[in-house]
XYZ file of N, CA and C in Angstrom:
450
model
N 10.870 -11.651 2.829
C 10.481 -11.075 4.099
C 10.457 -9.554 3.957
N 9.578 -8.941 4.724
C 9.556 -7.476 4.698
C 10.480 -6.940 5.787
N 10.468 -5.623 5.981
C 11.373 -5.005 6.951
C 11.030 -5.330 8.408
N 9.839 -5.915 8.663
C 9.475 -6.349 10.016
C 9.734 -7.837 10.221
N 10.346 -8.491 9.234
C 10.644 -9.905 9.342
C 9.471 -10.825 9.055
N 8.377 -10.270 8.498
C 7.209 -11.078 8.159
C 7.407 -11.682 6.768
N 7.020 -12.944 6.618
C 7.118 -13.603 5.318
C 5.989 -13.093 4.439
N 6.340 -12.564 3.280
C 5.309 -12.090 2.354
C 5.318 -12.852 1.036
N 6.323 -13.675 0.820
C 6.393 -14.447 -0.409
C 7.252 -15.667 -0.177
N 6.774 -16.828 -0.618
C 7.524 -18.066 -0.489
C 7.635 -18.700 -1.868
N 8.858 -18.906 -2.326
C 9.068 -19.545 -3.621
C 8.693 -21.023 -3.495
N 7.980 -21.513 -4.484
C 7.757 -22.948 -4.551
C 6.450 -23.449 -3.984
N 5.620 -22.609 -3.413
C 4.359 -23.140 -2.878
C 3.158 -22.668 -3.704
N 3.386 -22.430 -4.982
C 2.316 -21.989 -5.866
C 1.711 -23.188 -6.594
N 0.400 -23.189 -6.706
C -0.277 -24.229 -7.472
C -0.087 -23.967 -8.956
N -0.537 -24.876 -9.804
C -0.344 -24.743 -11.249
C -1.227 -23.652 -11.835
N -2.425 -23.480 -11.260
C -3.330 -22.451 -11.772
C -4.259 -21.981 -10.669
N -4.698 -20.739 -10.803
C -5.675 -20.171 -9.880
C -6.277 -18.940 -10.538
N -7.529 -18.707 -10.276
C -8.180 -17.486 -10.738
C -9.184 -17.047 -9.687
N -9.191 -15.761 -9.410
C -10.145 -15.184 -8.470
C -11.434 -14.937 -9.243
N -12.337 -15.900 -9.162
C -13.560 -15.860 -9.981
C -14.525 -14.750 -9.561
N -14.410 -14.255 -8.337
C -15.306 -13.199 -7.869
C -15.006 -11.862 -8.548
N -13.854 -11.743 -9.179
C -13.507 -10.492 -9.872
C -13.902 -10.630 -11.332
N -14.752 -9.715 -11.758
C -15.274 -9.741 -13.124
C -14.893 -8.457 -13.854
N -15.294 -8.377 -15.106
C -14.968 -7.214 -15.930
C -15.592 -5.942 -15.381
N -14.863 -4.853 -15.557
C -15.359 -3.536 -15.168
C -14.684 -2.516 -16.062
N -15.433 -1.535 -16.522
C -14.913 -0.589 -17.516
C -14.841 0.834 -16.973
N -13.843 1.554 -17.437
C -13.672 2.967 -17.115
C -14.928 3.738 -17.525
N -15.300 4.716 -16.699
C -16.424 5.588 -17.019
C -15.941 7.039 -16.951
N -16.833 7.956 -17.236
C -16.471 9.368 -17.104
C -16.193 9.724 -15.653
N -16.843 9.016 -14.726
C -16.680 9.302 -13.304
C -15.510 8.562 -12.667
N -15.087 7.429 -13.250
C -14.061 6.598 -12.624
C -12.976 6.214 -13.616
N -11.737 6.475 -13.209
C -10.611 6.058 -14.041
C -10.226 4.619 -13.694
N -9.223 4.082 -14.385
C -8.862 2.670 -14.197
C -8.318 2.391 -12.798
N -7.587 3.324 -12.216
C -7.063 3.108 -10.874
C -8.206 3.015 -9.864
N -9.181 3.914 -9.973
C -10.336 3.880 -9.067
C -11.101 2.573 -9.226
N -11.253 2.113 -10.445
C -11.979 0.858 -10.663
C -11.207 -0.308 -10.053
N -9.900 -0.347 -10.233
C -9.096 -1.421 -9.637
C -9.170 -1.382 -8.114
N -9.054 -0.196 -7.540
C -9.146 -0.069 -6.084
C -10.534 -0.463 -5.583
N -11.570 0.017 -6.258
C -12.942 -0.352 -5.890
C -13.125 -1.869 -5.951
N -12.547 -2.487 -6.970
C -12.679 -3.931 -7.157
C -11.995 -4.691 -6.025
N -10.797 -4.269 -5.648
C -10.083 -4.910 -4.543
C -10.889 -4.769 -3.256
N -11.360 -3.560 -2.979
C -12.112 -3.329 -1.745
C -13.425 -4.100 -1.733
N -14.117 -4.112 -2.848
C -15.371 -4.867 -2.936
C -15.103 -6.356 -2.714
N -14.018 -6.858 -3.293
C -13.637 -8.258 -3.112
C -13.412 -8.581 -1.640
N -12.905 -7.611 -0.886
C -12.669 -7.797 0.549
C -13.906 -7.447 1.382
N -15.030 -7.120 0.727
C -16.263 -6.835 1.444
C -16.379 -5.409 1.949
N -15.623 -4.491 1.321
C -15.616 -3.086 1.744
C -15.939 -2.213 0.529
N -17.219 -2.085 0.167
C -17.541 -1.266 -1.007
C -17.236 0.210 -0.764
N -16.514 0.824 -1.674
C -16.146 2.242 -1.567
C -16.130 2.864 -2.956
N -16.198 4.192 -2.972
C -15.974 4.953 -4.194
C -14.607 5.614 -4.029
N -13.577 4.954 -4.493
C -12.218 5.436 -4.263
C -11.859 6.641 -5.118
N -12.662 6.939 -6.104
C -12.400 8.132 -6.916
C -12.357 9.371 -6.015
N -13.217 9.401 -4.993
C -13.229 10.525 -4.056
C -11.910 10.616 -3.285
N -11.371 9.475 -2.869
C -10.085 9.445 -2.168
C -8.962 9.938 -3.090
N -8.996 9.462 -4.336
C -7.973 9.880 -5.306
C -8.054 11.373 -5.571
N -9.270 11.890 -5.699
C -9.453 13.331 -5.920
C -8.980 14.153 -4.727
N -8.992 13.541 -3.540
C -8.525 14.227 -2.327
C -7.008 14.137 -2.176
N -6.333 13.483 -3.152
C -4.877 13.432 -3.138
C -4.265 12.194 -2.512
N -5.081 11.218 -2.149
C -4.530 9.990 -1.562
C -4.047 9.056 -2.668
N -3.005 8.274 -2.344
C -2.507 7.315 -3.326
C -3.108 5.935 -3.046
N -2.823 4.997 -3.926
C -3.429 3.663 -3.841
C -3.085 2.958 -2.538
N -1.841 3.041 -2.106
C -1.435 2.372 -0.869
C -2.175 2.966 0.326
N -2.279 4.283 0.380
C -3.003 4.934 1.481
C -4.470 4.520 1.494
N -5.076 4.470 0.316
C -6.500 4.121 0.229
C -6.732 2.690 0.692
N -5.912 1.773 0.218
C -6.072 0.376 0.620
C -5.799 0.195 2.113
N -4.731 0.803 2.608
C -4.377 0.665 4.026
C -5.469 1.236 4.928
N -6.039 2.366 4.530
C -7.086 3.000 5.338
C -8.364 2.173 5.367
N -8.685 1.519 4.251
C -9.944 0.793 4.145
C -9.835 -0.697 4.452
N -8.609 -1.188 4.571
C -8.374 -2.590 4.910
C -7.426 -2.650 6.109
N -7.898 -2.273 7.280
C -7.012 -2.179 8.439
C -6.444 -3.513 8.919
N -7.039 -4.631 8.513
C -6.565 -5.934 8.979
C -5.560 -6.597 8.053
N -5.101 -5.855 7.037
C -4.090 -6.394 6.136
C -2.903 -5.443 6.079
N -1.798 -5.940 5.589
C -0.600 -5.126 5.377
C -0.481 -4.882 3.880
N -0.581 -3.629 3.466
C -0.469 -3.260 2.060
C 1.010 -3.047 1.747
N 1.471 -3.624 0.645
C 2.890 -3.546 0.310
C 3.105 -3.045 -1.118
N 4.087 -2.166 -1.247
C 4.540 -1.681 -2.554
C 5.600 -2.657 -3.023
N 5.332 -3.346 -4.103
C 6.232 -4.377 -4.600
C 6.879 -3.970 -5.918
N 7.050 -2.675 -6.112
C 7.669 -2.157 -7.324
C 9.039 -2.792 -7.513
N 9.272 -3.241 -8.735
C 10.557 -3.836 -9.079
C 10.584 -5.346 -8.986
N 9.592 -5.931 -8.333
C 9.544 -7.391 -8.241
C 9.076 -7.969 -9.579
N 9.495 -9.183 -9.898
C 9.061 -9.796 -11.158
C 7.626 -10.311 -11.073
N 7.025 -10.520 -12.233
C 5.664 -11.056 -12.310
C 5.556 -12.375 -11.552
N 6.545 -13.236 -11.670
C 6.511 -14.534 -11.003
C 6.244 -14.388 -9.502
N 6.852 -13.388 -8.886
C 6.625 -13.147 -7.453
C 5.196 -12.679 -7.204
N 4.620 -11.927 -8.131
C 3.256 -11.424 -7.946
C 2.235 -12.543 -8.017
N 2.552 -13.587 -8.763
C 1.613 -14.698 -8.881
C 1.467 -15.452 -7.565
N 2.428 -15.308 -6.673
C 2.288 -15.871 -5.324
C 1.042 -15.292 -4.659
N 0.838 -13.986 -4.796
C -0.321 -13.338 -4.174
C -1.618 -13.805 -4.831
N -1.626 -13.838 -6.157
C -2.820 -14.301 -6.864
C -3.125 -15.749 -6.484
N -2.089 -16.526 -6.283
C -2.250 -17.903 -5.822
C -2.973 -17.948 -4.473
N -2.799 -16.914 -3.657
C -3.432 -16.813 -2.343
C -4.785 -16.089 -2.413
N -5.340 -15.937 -3.623
C -6.600 -15.214 -3.869
C -6.494 -13.747 -3.477
N -5.337 -13.157 -3.764
C -5.117 -11.731 -3.534
C -4.873 -11.083 -4.894
N -5.779 -10.205 -5.337
C -5.539 -9.528 -6.615
C -4.342 -8.584 -6.492
N -3.581 -8.478 -7.564
C -2.400 -7.618 -7.579
C -2.678 -6.445 -8.507
N -2.493 -5.241 -7.981
C -2.660 -4.015 -8.746
C -1.345 -3.688 -9.443
N -1.411 -3.410 -10.734
C -0.231 -2.980 -11.488
C -0.562 -1.664 -12.176
N 0.382 -0.736 -12.154
C 0.187 0.530 -12.857
C 1.141 0.573 -14.039
N 0.661 1.197 -15.105
C 1.400 1.251 -16.363
C 1.945 2.651 -16.603
N 2.900 2.742 -17.516
C 3.522 4.031 -17.818
C 2.523 5.067 -18.323
N 1.444 4.617 -18.971
C 0.462 5.558 -19.520
C -0.553 6.029 -18.469
N -0.339 5.631 -17.203
C -1.234 6.056 -16.130
C -2.383 5.101 -15.867
N -2.555 4.112 -16.713
C -3.628 3.148 -16.522
C -3.252 2.142 -15.438
N -4.266 1.489 -14.883
C -4.062 0.451 -13.881
C -4.777 -0.814 -14.334
N -4.235 -1.956 -13.922
C -4.836 -3.252 -14.213
C -4.782 -4.094 -12.946
N -5.542 -5.179 -12.941
C -5.452 -6.155 -11.861
C -5.032 -7.497 -12.434
N -4.117 -8.153 -11.758
C -3.761 -9.524 -12.077
C -4.637 -10.390 -11.185
N -5.486 -11.224 -11.815
C -6.485 -11.962 -11.047
C -6.386 -13.474 -11.197
N -5.427 -13.948 -11.994
C -5.309 -15.388 -12.153
C -4.129 -15.751 -13.025
N -3.905 -17.054 -13.138
C -2.802 -17.555 -13.959
C -2.967 -19.055 -14.158
N -2.286 -19.552 -15.164
C -2.053 -20.975 -15.319
C -0.603 -21.117 -15.770
N -0.212 -22.285 -16.237
C 1.186 -22.485 -16.608
C 1.639 -21.553 -17.723
N 0.714 -21.155 -18.586
C 1.089 -20.428 -19.792
C 0.554 -19.012 -19.885
N -0.448 -18.673 -19.073
C -1.122 -17.387 -19.223
C -1.391 -16.720 -17.875
N -1.601 -15.402 -17.961
C -1.980 -14.593 -16.804
C -3.355 -14.004 -17.101
N -4.221 -13.970 -16.104
C -5.549 -13.380 -16.265
C -5.472 -11.930 -15.790
N -5.901 -11.024 -16.668
C -5.799 -9.585 -16.411
C -7.175 -8.948 -16.511
N -7.501 -8.114 -15.520
C -8.700 -7.292 -15.594
C -8.216 -5.892 -15.967
N -8.624 -5.445 -17.158
C -8.152 -4.171 -17.698
C -9.331 -3.203 -17.839
N -9.499 -2.279 -16.883
C -10.635 -1.362 -16.931
C -10.676 -0.472 -18.177
N -9.531 -0.137 -18.721
C -9.511 0.735 -19.909
C -10.335 0.115 -21.044
N -10.217 -1.197 -21.214
C -10.955 -1.872 -22.279
C -12.225 -2.537 -21.753
N -12.346 -2.645 -20.424
C -13.501 -3.308 -19.841
C -13.450 -4.813 -20.003
N -12.247 -5.358 -20.198
C -12.102 -6.789 -20.459
C -11.378 -7.515 -19.333
N -11.745 -8.766 -19.172
C -11.021 -9.722 -18.341
C -10.513 -10.749 -19.344
N -9.199 -10.877 -19.476
C -8.665 -11.722 -20.539
C -7.371 -12.395 -20.119
N -6.970 -13.384 -20.899
C -5.726 -14.097 -20.664
C -4.670 -13.586 -21.645
N -3.457 -13.444 -21.131
C -2.327 -13.004 -21.945
C -1.176 -13.947 -21.627
N -0.372 -14.263 -22.606
C 0.741 -15.182 -22.414
C 1.642 -14.766 -21.257
N 2.146 -15.745 -20.518
C 2.988 -15.491 -19.347
C 4.213 -14.648 -19.706
N 4.945 -15.045 -20.736
C 6.152 -14.305 -21.115
C 5.815 -12.910 -21.641
N 4.757 -12.813 -22.441
C 4.341 -11.504 -22.961
C 3.925 -10.579 -21.823
N 3.214 -11.121 -20.846
C 2.783 -10.312 -19.699
C 3.985 -9.857 -18.886
N 4.910 -10.770 -18.626
C 6.111 -10.417 -17.858
C 6.897 -9.317 -18.557
N 7.046 -9.432 -19.870
C 7.775 -8.420 -20.644
C 7.034 -7.085 -20.631
N 5.715 -7.115 -20.823
C 4.873 -5.911 -20.834
C 4.961 -5.177 -19.502
N 4.826 -5.922 -18.409
C 4.863 -5.288 -17.095
C 6.273 -4.794 -16.748
N 7.293 -5.513 -17.187
C 8.667 -5.055 -16.958
C 8.935 -3.758 -17.715
N 8.444 -3.667 -18.954
C 8.574 -2.431 -19.735
C 7.863 -1.270 -19.054
N 6.876 -1.582 -18.238
C 6.109 -0.573 -17.506
C 6.604 -0.395 -16.075
N 7.796 -0.882 -15.781
C 8.421 -0.636 -14.489
C 8.104 -1.625 -13.384
N 7.384 -2.700 -13.705
C 7.002 -3.679 -12.668
C 6.518 -2.969 -11.402
N 5.519 -2.104 -11.564
C 4.962 -1.361 -10.426
C 3.726 -2.092 -9.918
N 3.887 -2.757 -8.785
C 2.840 -3.598 -8.219
C 2.511 -3.183 -6.787
N 1.245 -3.383 -6.428
C 0.775 -3.231 -5.058
C -0.067 -4.438 -4.723
N 0.188 -5.012 -3.561
C -0.602 -6.145 -3.085
C -0.756 -6.014 -1.581
N -1.292 -7.015 -0.968
C -1.442 -7.022 0.486
C -1.340 -8.451 0.983
N -1.148 -8.586 2.260
C -1.203 -9.904 2.887
C -1.872 -9.784 4.230
N -2.454 -10.893 4.654
C -3.213 -10.924 5.904
C -2.285 -10.853 7.101
């Protein structure tokens, strides 16, 4: 539950696998860094096409950008939560934004029993990575996650 008493995560109601098929590969360009691409992808998925690089250049952070452009959802900073909790959101067809120590951003867009589907703008790839390896990788990077709920 969050600080307003709203349920944002329920243990045990996750299916065995899910992938947000509408999210496809996208690569960093000279004009857009990985965070802008991840934010653009989330907004486009919600039917709100934007160029978030302009928002980032104006000094806004990811939570502010998502909250401003998605007024009908609650954007939540889930830093410190484990990967397993983030898969609840992906199970609900909600992409999860993760930021890494090197400044790059990725999206978690799917999972099955053994793997997590990651959209990584730095490489321009959408790929599967082992569940344990992904959990360890993201934990080493501070488990910095942002998601939303309706």
